[in-house]
């Protein structure tokens, strides 16, 4: 099996994945339009190049990009030279784009799977991400060496092309709902003189528990650190995409839509670069420092 791989997109997640692949013994090339991102990747042992074209034909490719449009534009460049076996797209993208990319890659005998990931920088650096995988059975098998390297085997094949992005968007919009709901609930607790940290701990041991109550608010909001490493702009985008994806199949999820609107309000107030845990500043300002 070839151990040559290219990582396209060397930001927070892509850079961490690339560095971990180097440590795992892969020969890793990489590209990012940011000179600073390329320089940081080189310090981690990645052979970062100055043009995407230089990576065409690499046997394995990992995409970690900001949007479906960038994925769609990058794929033809990467497939312009023969030699690529599998493309693993870890971008939180649009399901229809993933399906179209899979079809285009298959025409050239290349496997393409959508495999958006969860686990943050820590999981990426440890090779212990979770991945929501969509693709044909043979494409997933072709991509398995990369999926195993990124997740330690902890990935779930959910269905055909695009399925991974459907479930990842639903995962993220549920997290978005929980962050709004828990913030509002803890603000009510404070209004009654109850310590929000104690309330969060109590809720987290009962039926109202969620990652928002057990970890996100205690670790990032009540501590005042706001350092999850995931931006408010990306979460607002993902929540909106989830609602748009539902509408394409005639679904009208009213609670998810209402939560998405709260994220758009926070985006307008705080800007895209704010940490996503800072949603608390707009939905529960009495909790924030």
mmCIF file of C-alpha atoms in Angstrom:
data_model
loop_
_atom_site.group_PDB
_atom_site.id
_atom_site.type_symbol
_atom_site.label_atom_id
_atom_site.label_comp_id
_atom_site.label_asym_id
_atom_site.label_seq_id
_atom_site.Cartn_x
_atom_site.Cartn_y
_atom_site.Cartn_z
ATOM 1 C CA UNK A 1 0.000 0.000 0.000
ATOM 2 C CA UNK A 2 1.261 3.468 -0.882
ATOM 3 C CA UNK A 3 1.963 5.731 2.087
ATOM 4 C CA UNK A 4 1.944 8.921 0.007
ATOM 5 C CA UNK A 5 -0.831 11.292 0.963
ATOM 6 C CA UNK A 6 -1.727 14.926 0.361
ATOM 7 C CA UNK A 7 -3.668 17.099 2.796
ATOM 8 C CA UNK A 8 -5.417 20.028 1.146
ATOM 9 C CA UNK A 9 -6.325 22.692 3.664
ATOM 10 C CA UNK A 10 -3.760 23.113 6.445
ATOM 11 C CA UNK A 11 -5.776 25.152 8.916
ATOM 12 C CA UNK A 12 -6.566 24.168 12.490
ATOM 13 C CA UNK A 13 -7.976 20.734 11.630
ATOM 14 C CA UNK A 14 -6.138 20.001 8.396
ATOM 15 C CA UNK A 15 -2.802 21.015 9.871
ATOM 16 C CA UNK A 16 -3.351 18.767 12.895
ATOM 17 C CA UNK A 17 -4.345 15.838 10.667
ATOM 18 C CA UNK A 18 -1.316 16.347 8.446
ATOM 19 C CA UNK A 19 1.060 16.454 11.420
ATOM 20 C CA UNK A 20 -0.481 13.290 12.866
ATOM 21 C CA UNK A 21 -0.104 11.465 9.551
ATOM 22 C CA UNK A 22 3.590 12.411 9.506
ATOM 23 C CA UNK A 23 3.988 10.940 12.988
ATOM 24 C CA UNK A 24 2.172 7.793 11.836
ATOM 25 C CA UNK A 25 4.752 7.212 9.097
ATOM 26 C CA UNK A 26 3.014 8.622 6.029
ATOM 27 C CA UNK A 27 4.845 10.736 3.461
ATOM 28 C CA UNK A 28 2.674 13.822 3.597
ATOM 29 C CA UNK A 29 2.398 16.625 1.079
ATOM 30 C CA UNK A 30 0.111 19.550 1.621
ATOM 31 C CA UNK A 31 -1.336 22.762 0.273
ATOM 32 C CA UNK A 32 -3.062 25.792 1.724
ATOM 33 C CA UNK A 33 -3.467 29.245 0.160
ATOM 34 C CA UNK A 34 -2.101 30.750 3.392
ATOM 35 C CA UNK A 35 1.703 31.066 3.463
ATOM 36 C CA UNK A 36 1.579 30.993 7.274
ATOM 37 C CA UNK A 37 -0.349 27.705 7.257
ATOM 38 C CA UNK A 38 2.142 26.197 4.814
ATOM 39 C CA UNK A 39 5.061 27.332 6.950
ATOM 40 C CA UNK A 40 3.529 25.828 10.096
ATOM 41 C CA UNK A 41 2.918 22.554 8.268
ATOM 42 C CA UNK A 42 6.536 22.412 7.095
ATOM 43 C CA UNK A 43 7.683 22.742 10.711
ATOM 44 C CA UNK A 44 5.609 19.614 11.444
ATOM 45 C CA UNK A 45 7.320 17.653 8.666
ATOM 46 C CA UNK A 46 4.749 18.181 5.908
ATOM 47 C CA UNK A 47 6.108 18.759 2.392
ATOM 48 C CA UNK A 48 3.893 21.782 1.793
ATOM 49 C CA UNK A 49 3.791 23.049 -1.778
ATOM 50 C CA UNK A 50 2.879 26.452 -3.161
ATOM 51 C CA UNK A 51 0.247 25.313 -5.688
ATOM 52 C CA UNK A 52 -2.569 22.799 -5.580
ATOM 53 C CA UNK A 53 -1.546 21.554 -9.015
ATOM 54 C CA UNK A 54 1.675 20.169 -7.544
ATOM 55 C CA UNK A 55 -0.342 17.560 -5.609
ATOM 56 C CA UNK A 56 -2.229 16.144 -8.597
ATOM 57 C CA UNK A 57 -1.900 12.376 -8.846
ATOM 58 C CA UNK A 58 -0.998 11.775 -5.184
ATOM 59 C CA UNK A 59 -2.275 8.266 -4.288
ATOM 60 C CA UNK A 60 -4.332 9.392 -1.281
ATOM 61 C CA UNK A 61 -5.831 12.821 -0.644
ATOM 62 C CA UNK A 62 -7.479 14.337 2.430
ATOM 63 C CA UNK A 63 -9.559 17.487 1.976
ATOM 64 C CA UNK A 64 -10.137 19.844 4.911
ATOM 65 C CA UNK A 65 -11.674 22.883 3.238
ATOM 66 C CA UNK A 66 -13.933 25.792 4.196
ATOM 67 C CA UNK A 67 -16.902 25.041 1.937
ATOM 68 C CA UNK A 68 -18.520 22.758 -0.605
ATOM 69 C CA UNK A 69 -17.680 25.237 -3.362
ATOM 70 C CA UNK A 70 -13.949 24.962 -2.609
ATOM 71 C CA UNK A 71 -14.197 21.155 -2.598
ATOM 72 C CA UNK A 72 -15.920 21.210 -5.978
ATOM 73 C CA UNK A 73 -13.277 23.528 -7.442
ATOM 74 C CA UNK A 74 -10.325 21.598 -6.003
ATOM 75 C CA UNK A 75 -11.250 18.078 -7.106
ATOM 76 C CA UNK A 76 -10.666 18.498 -10.874
ATOM 77 C CA UNK A 77 -7.226 19.995 -10.204
ATOM 78 C CA UNK A 78 -6.230 17.058 -8.006
ATOM 79 C CA UNK A 79 -7.469 14.529 -10.565
ATOM 80 C CA UNK A 80 -5.760 16.215 -13.516
ATOM 81 C CA UNK A 81 -2.901 13.680 -13.353
ATOM 82 C CA UNK A 82 -3.322 9.899 -12.987
ATOM 83 C CA UNK A 83 -2.353 8.038 -9.847
ATOM 84 C CA UNK A 84 -4.925 9.003 -7.246
ATOM 85 C CA UNK A 85 -6.631 6.038 -5.566
ATOM 86 C CA UNK A 86 -8.918 7.681 -3.016
ATOM 87 C CA UNK A 87 -10.044 11.117 -1.870
ATOM 88 C CA UNK A 88 -11.318 11.482 1.695
ATOM 89 C CA UNK A 89 -13.248 14.724 2.114
ATOM 90 C CA UNK A 90 -13.375 15.700 5.791
ATOM 91 C CA UNK A 91 -15.012 19.040 4.980
ATOM 92 C CA UNK A 92 -18.442 19.713 6.444
ATOM 93 C CA UNK A 93 -19.953 20.094 3.009
ATOM 94 C CA UNK A 94 -23.256 19.862 1.175
ATOM 95 C CA UNK A 95 -24.616 16.366 0.477
ATOM 96 C CA UNK A 96 -25.422 17.035 -3.175
ATOM 97 C CA UNK A 97 -21.901 18.354 -3.760
ATOM 98 C CA UNK A 98 -20.454 15.204 -2.193
ATOM 99 C CA UNK A 99 -22.597 13.014 -4.449
ATOM 100 C CA UNK A 100 -21.536 14.957 -7.538
ATOM 101 C CA UNK A 101 -17.859 14.748 -6.568
ATOM 102 C CA UNK A 102 -18.133 11.012 -5.961
ATOM 103 C CA UNK A 103 -19.651 10.535 -9.424
ATOM 104 C CA UNK A 104 -16.971 12.651 -11.073
ATOM 105 C CA UNK A 105 -14.162 10.800 -9.306
ATOM 106 C CA UNK A 106 -15.671 7.415 -10.159
ATOM 107 C CA UNK A 107 -15.572 8.310 -13.864
ATOM 108 C CA UNK A 108 -11.773 8.408 -13.493
ATOM 109 C CA UNK A 109 -11.578 5.252 -11.401
ATOM 110 C CA UNK A 110 -10.978 7.192 -8.169
ATOM 111 C CA UNK A 111 -12.779 6.549 -4.885
ATOM 112 C CA UNK A 112 -14.329 9.600 -3.216
ATOM 113 C CA UNK A 113 -15.921 9.480 0.218
ATOM 114 C CA UNK A 114 -17.435 12.271 2.285
ATOM 115 C CA UNK A 115 -16.103 11.825 5.802
ATOM 116 C CA UNK A 116 -16.711 14.957 7.880
ATOM 117 C CA UNK A 117 -15.092 14.561 11.258
ATOM 118 C CA UNK A 118 -15.737 15.347 14.902
ATOM 119 C CA UNK A 119 -13.242 15.507 17.739
ATOM 120 C CA UNK A 120 -11.501 18.847 17.263
ATOM 121 C CA UNK A 121 -7.790 19.554 17.226
ATOM 122 C CA UNK A 122 -7.119 17.141 20.083
ATOM 123 C CA UNK A 123 -8.724 14.230 18.264
ATOM 124 C CA UNK A 124 -6.995 15.145 15.012
ATOM 125 C CA UNK A 125 -3.572 15.302 16.653
ATOM 126 C CA UNK A 126 -4.104 11.898 18.272
ATOM 127 C CA UNK A 127 -5.554 10.167 15.199
ATOM 128 C CA UNK A 128 -8.747 9.572 17.163
ATOM 129 C CA UNK A 129 -11.349 11.557 15.278
ATOM 130 C CA UNK A 130 -14.856 10.287 14.698
ATOM 131 C CA UNK A 131 -15.961 10.302 11.062
ATOM 132 C CA UNK A 132 -19.401 10.258 9.460
ATOM 133 C CA UNK A 133 -18.760 8.413 6.198
ATOM 134 C CA UNK A 134 -20.795 8.439 2.995
ATOM 135 C CA UNK A 135 -19.852 6.563 -0.153
ATOM 136 C CA UNK A 136 -20.216 3.377 -2.148
ATOM 137 C CA UNK A 137 -18.947 0.219 -0.440
ATOM 138 C CA UNK A 138 -15.964 -0.145 -2.787
ATOM 139 C CA UNK A 139 -15.031 3.520 -2.351
ATOM 140 C CA UNK A 140 -15.051 3.179 1.443
ATOM 141 C CA UNK A 141 -12.828 0.105 1.208
ATOM 142 C CA UNK A 142 -10.385 1.957 -1.050
ATOM 143 C CA UNK A 143 -10.297 4.839 1.441
ATOM 144 C CA UNK A 144 -10.070 2.616 4.523
ATOM 145 C CA UNK A 145 -6.284 3.072 5.103
ATOM 146 C CA UNK A 146 -6.809 6.822 5.395
ATOM 147 C CA UNK A 147 -9.999 6.548 7.448
ATOM 148 C CA UNK A 148 -8.250 4.166 9.849
ATOM 149 C CA UNK A 149 -5.264 6.510 10.145
ATOM 150 C CA UNK A 150 -7.453 9.510 10.974
ATOM 151 C CA UNK A 151 -9.888 7.771 13.314
ATOM 152 C CA UNK A 152 -8.156 4.697 14.713
ATOM 153 C CA UNK A 153 -10.950 2.736 13.040
ATOM 154 C CA UNK A 154 -13.678 4.758 14.757
ATOM 155 C CA UNK A 155 -15.732 5.682 11.732
ATOM 156 C CA UNK A 156 -19.238 4.732 10.701
ATOM 157 C CA UNK A 157 -20.318 4.091 7.118
ATOM 158 C CA UNK A 158 -23.780 5.641 6.975
ATOM 159 C CA UNK A 159 -24.822 5.079 3.369
ATOM 160 C CA UNK A 160 -24.185 6.278 -0.149
ATOM 161 C CA UNK A 161 -22.414 9.455 -1.283
ATOM 162 C CA UNK A 162 -23.541 12.478 0.720
ATOM 163 C CA UNK A 163 -24.799 10.471 3.694
ATOM 164 C CA UNK A 164 -21.851 11.435 5.858
ATOM 165 C CA UNK A 165 -22.528 15.113 5.372
ATOM 166 C CA UNK A 166 -26.253 14.725 6.080
ATOM 167 C CA UNK A 167 -25.520 13.188 9.481
ATOM 168 C CA UNK A 168 -22.643 15.564 10.283
ATOM 169 C CA UNK A 169 -24.881 18.568 9.611
ATOM 170 C CA UNK A 170 -27.562 17.069 11.839
ATOM 171 C CA UNK A 171 -24.970 16.437 14.543
ATOM 172 C CA UNK A 172 -23.814 20.037 14.402
ATOM 173 C CA UNK A 173 -27.261 21.572 14.372
ATOM 174 C CA UNK A 174 -28.189 19.455 17.412
ATOM 175 C CA UNK A 175 -25.087 20.770 19.170
ATOM 176 C CA UNK A 176 -26.182 24.269 18.145
ATOM 177 C CA UNK A 177 -29.631 23.689 19.655
ATOM 178 C CA UNK A 178 -28.126 22.347 22.885
ATOM 179 C CA UNK A 179 -25.780 25.308 23.272
ATOM 180 C CA UNK A 180 -28.700 27.720 23.020
ATOM 181 C CA UNK A 181 -31.030 25.683 25.243
ATOM 182 C CA UNK A 182 -28.509 24.970 28.006
ATOM 183 C CA UNK A 183 -27.421 28.599 28.073
ATOM 184 C CA UNK A 184 -30.984 29.776 28.500
ATOM 185 C CA UNK A 185 -31.645 27.155 31.202
ATOM 186 C CA UNK A 186 -28.525 28.029 33.209
ATOM 187 C CA UNK A 187 -29.404 31.717 33.004
ATOM 188 C CA UNK A 188 -32.767 30.886 34.608
ATOM 189 C CA UNK A 189 -30.920 28.955 37.342
ATOM 190 C CA UNK A 190 -28.735 31.993 38.058
ATOM 191 C CA UNK A 191 -31.798 34.240 38.178
ATOM 192 C CA UNK A 192 -33.066 32.068 41.041
ATOM 193 C CA UNK A 193 -29.747 32.280 42.882
ATOM 194 C CA UNK A 194 -28.565 28.802 41.869
ATOM 195 C CA UNK A 195 -24.882 28.461 40.944
ATOM 196 C CA UNK A 196 -24.878 27.740 37.184
ATOM 197 C CA UNK A 197 -21.955 25.319 37.563
ATOM 198 C CA UNK A 198 -23.876 23.340 40.169
ATOM 199 C CA UNK A 199 -26.975 23.391 37.985
ATOM 200 C CA UNK A 200 -24.996 22.148 34.987
ATOM 201 C CA UNK A 201 -23.526 19.326 37.059
ATOM 202 C CA UNK A 202 -26.933 18.307 38.364
ATOM 203 C CA UNK A 203 -28.517 18.360 34.907
ATOM 204 C CA UNK A 204 -25.607 16.381 33.456
ATOM 205 C CA UNK A 205 -26.397 13.471 35.764
ATOM 206 C CA UNK A 206 -30.056 13.408 34.790
ATOM 207 C CA UNK A 207 -32.307 13.133 31.746
ATOM 208 C CA UNK A 208 -31.560 16.666 30.526
ATOM 209 C CA UNK A 209 -27.878 15.876 30.038
ATOM 210 C CA UNK A 210 -25.934 16.817 26.908
ATOM 211 C CA UNK A 211 -22.349 17.593 26.001
ATOM 212 C CA UNK A 212 -23.339 21.246 26.275
ATOM 213 C CA UNK A 213 -24.251 20.834 29.960
ATOM 214 C CA UNK A 214 -21.498 18.375 30.911
ATOM 215 C CA UNK A 215 -18.535 19.905 29.073
ATOM 216 C CA UNK A 216 -19.119 22.896 26.815
ATOM 217 C CA UNK A 217 -20.576 25.301 29.388
ATOM 218 C CA UNK A 218 -18.374 24.209 32.323
ATOM 219 C CA UNK A 219 -15.155 24.111 30.273
ATOM 220 C CA UNK A 220 -15.543 27.075 27.946
ATOM 221 C CA UNK A 221 -18.299 29.424 29.146
ATOM 222 C CA UNK A 222 -18.455 29.298 32.945
ATOM 223 C CA UNK A 223 -14.644 29.173 33.042
ATOM 224 C CA UNK A 224 -14.480 32.244 30.797
ATOM 225 C CA UNK A 225 -11.941 30.591 28.473
ATOM 226 C CA UNK A 226 -14.010 30.403 25.242
ATOM 227 C CA UNK A 227 -11.277 28.306 23.658
ATOM 228 C CA UNK A 228 -12.972 25.361 21.948
ATOM 229 C CA UNK A 229 -11.045 26.087 18.752
ATOM 230 C CA UNK A 230 -14.199 25.996 16.591
ATOM 231 C CA UNK A 231 -15.469 29.286 15.250
ATOM 232 C CA UNK A 232 -18.906 30.776 15.661
ATOM 233 C CA UNK A 233 -18.951 31.477 11.929
ATOM 234 C CA UNK A 234 -18.550 27.796 11.090
ATOM 235 C CA UNK A 235 -21.242 26.676 13.524
ATOM 236 C CA UNK A 236 -23.672 29.293 12.233
ATOM 237 C CA UNK A 237 -22.916 28.096 8.697
ATOM 238 C CA UNK A 238 -23.464 24.445 9.614
ATOM 239 C CA UNK A 239 -26.758 25.128 11.391
ATOM 240 C CA UNK A 240 -28.038 27.049 8.371
ATOM 241 C CA UNK A 241 -26.843 24.305 6.008
ATOM 242 C CA UNK A 242 -28.677 21.676 8.051
ATOM 243 C CA UNK A 243 -31.941 23.587 7.719
ATOM 244 C CA UNK A 244 -31.359 24.149 3.989
ATOM 245 C CA UNK A 245 -30.577 20.457 3.513
ATOM 246 C CA UNK A 246 -33.836 19.534 5.246
ATOM 247 C CA UNK A 247 -35.807 21.852 2.970
ATOM 248 C CA UNK A 248 -34.395 20.142 -0.134
ATOM 249 C CA UNK A 249 -36.301 17.007 0.898
ATOM 250 C CA UNK A 250 -39.460 18.803 1.986
ATOM 251 C CA UNK A 251 -38.739 18.772 5.720
ATOM 252 C CA UNK A 252 -39.467 21.832 7.881
ATOM 253 C CA UNK A 253 -37.756 21.347 11.273
ATOM 254 C CA UNK A 254 -39.098 24.305 13.245
ATOM 255 C CA UNK A 255 -36.960 23.912 16.366
ATOM 256 C CA UNK A 256 -33.770 23.520 14.335
ATOM 257 C CA UNK A 257 -34.745 26.565 12.271
ATOM 258 C CA UNK A 258 -35.360 28.657 15.394
ATOM 259 C CA UNK A 259 -31.973 27.698 16.800
ATOM 260 C CA UNK A 260 -30.309 28.544 13.495
ATOM 261 C CA UNK A 261 -31.822 32.012 13.677
ATOM 262 C CA UNK A 262 -30.279 32.519 17.124
ATOM 263 C CA UNK A 263 -26.890 31.604 15.659
ATOM 264 C CA UNK A 264 -27.337 34.108 12.838
ATOM 265 C CA UNK A 265 -28.107 36.772 15.436
ATOM 266 C CA UNK A 266 -24.940 35.863 17.348
ATOM 267 C CA UNK A 267 -22.940 35.927 14.128
ATOM 268 C CA UNK A 268 -24.128 39.461 13.408
ATOM 269 C CA UNK A 269 -23.331 40.575 16.957
ATOM 270 C CA UNK A 270 -19.989 38.831 17.544
ATOM 271 C CA UNK A 271 -18.519 38.157 14.102
ATOM 272 C CA UNK A 272 -17.394 34.889 12.490
ATOM 273 C CA UNK A 273 -14.029 34.691 14.258
ATOM 274 C CA UNK A 274 -15.540 34.438 17.751
ATOM 275 C CA UNK A 275 -15.329 31.026 19.414
ATOM 276 C CA UNK A 276 -18.556 29.109 18.957
ATOM 277 C CA UNK A 277 -18.979 28.824 22.738
ATOM 278 C CA UNK A 278 -19.409 32.611 22.772
ATOM 279 C CA UNK A 279 -23.016 32.079 21.639
ATOM 280 C CA UNK A 280 -23.586 32.313 25.407
ATOM 281 C CA UNK A 281 -22.839 36.039 25.211
ATOM 282 C CA UNK A 282 -26.064 36.578 23.256
ATOM 283 C CA UNK A 283 -28.354 33.812 24.574
ATOM 284 C CA UNK A 284 -27.303 33.938 28.244
ATOM 285 C CA UNK A 285 -25.365 37.144 28.905
ATOM 286 C CA UNK A 286 -25.698 36.850 32.693
ATOM 287 C CA UNK A 287 -23.426 33.770 32.558
ATOM 288 C CA UNK A 288 -20.584 35.373 30.635
ATOM 289 C CA UNK A 289 -17.411 37.109 31.693
#
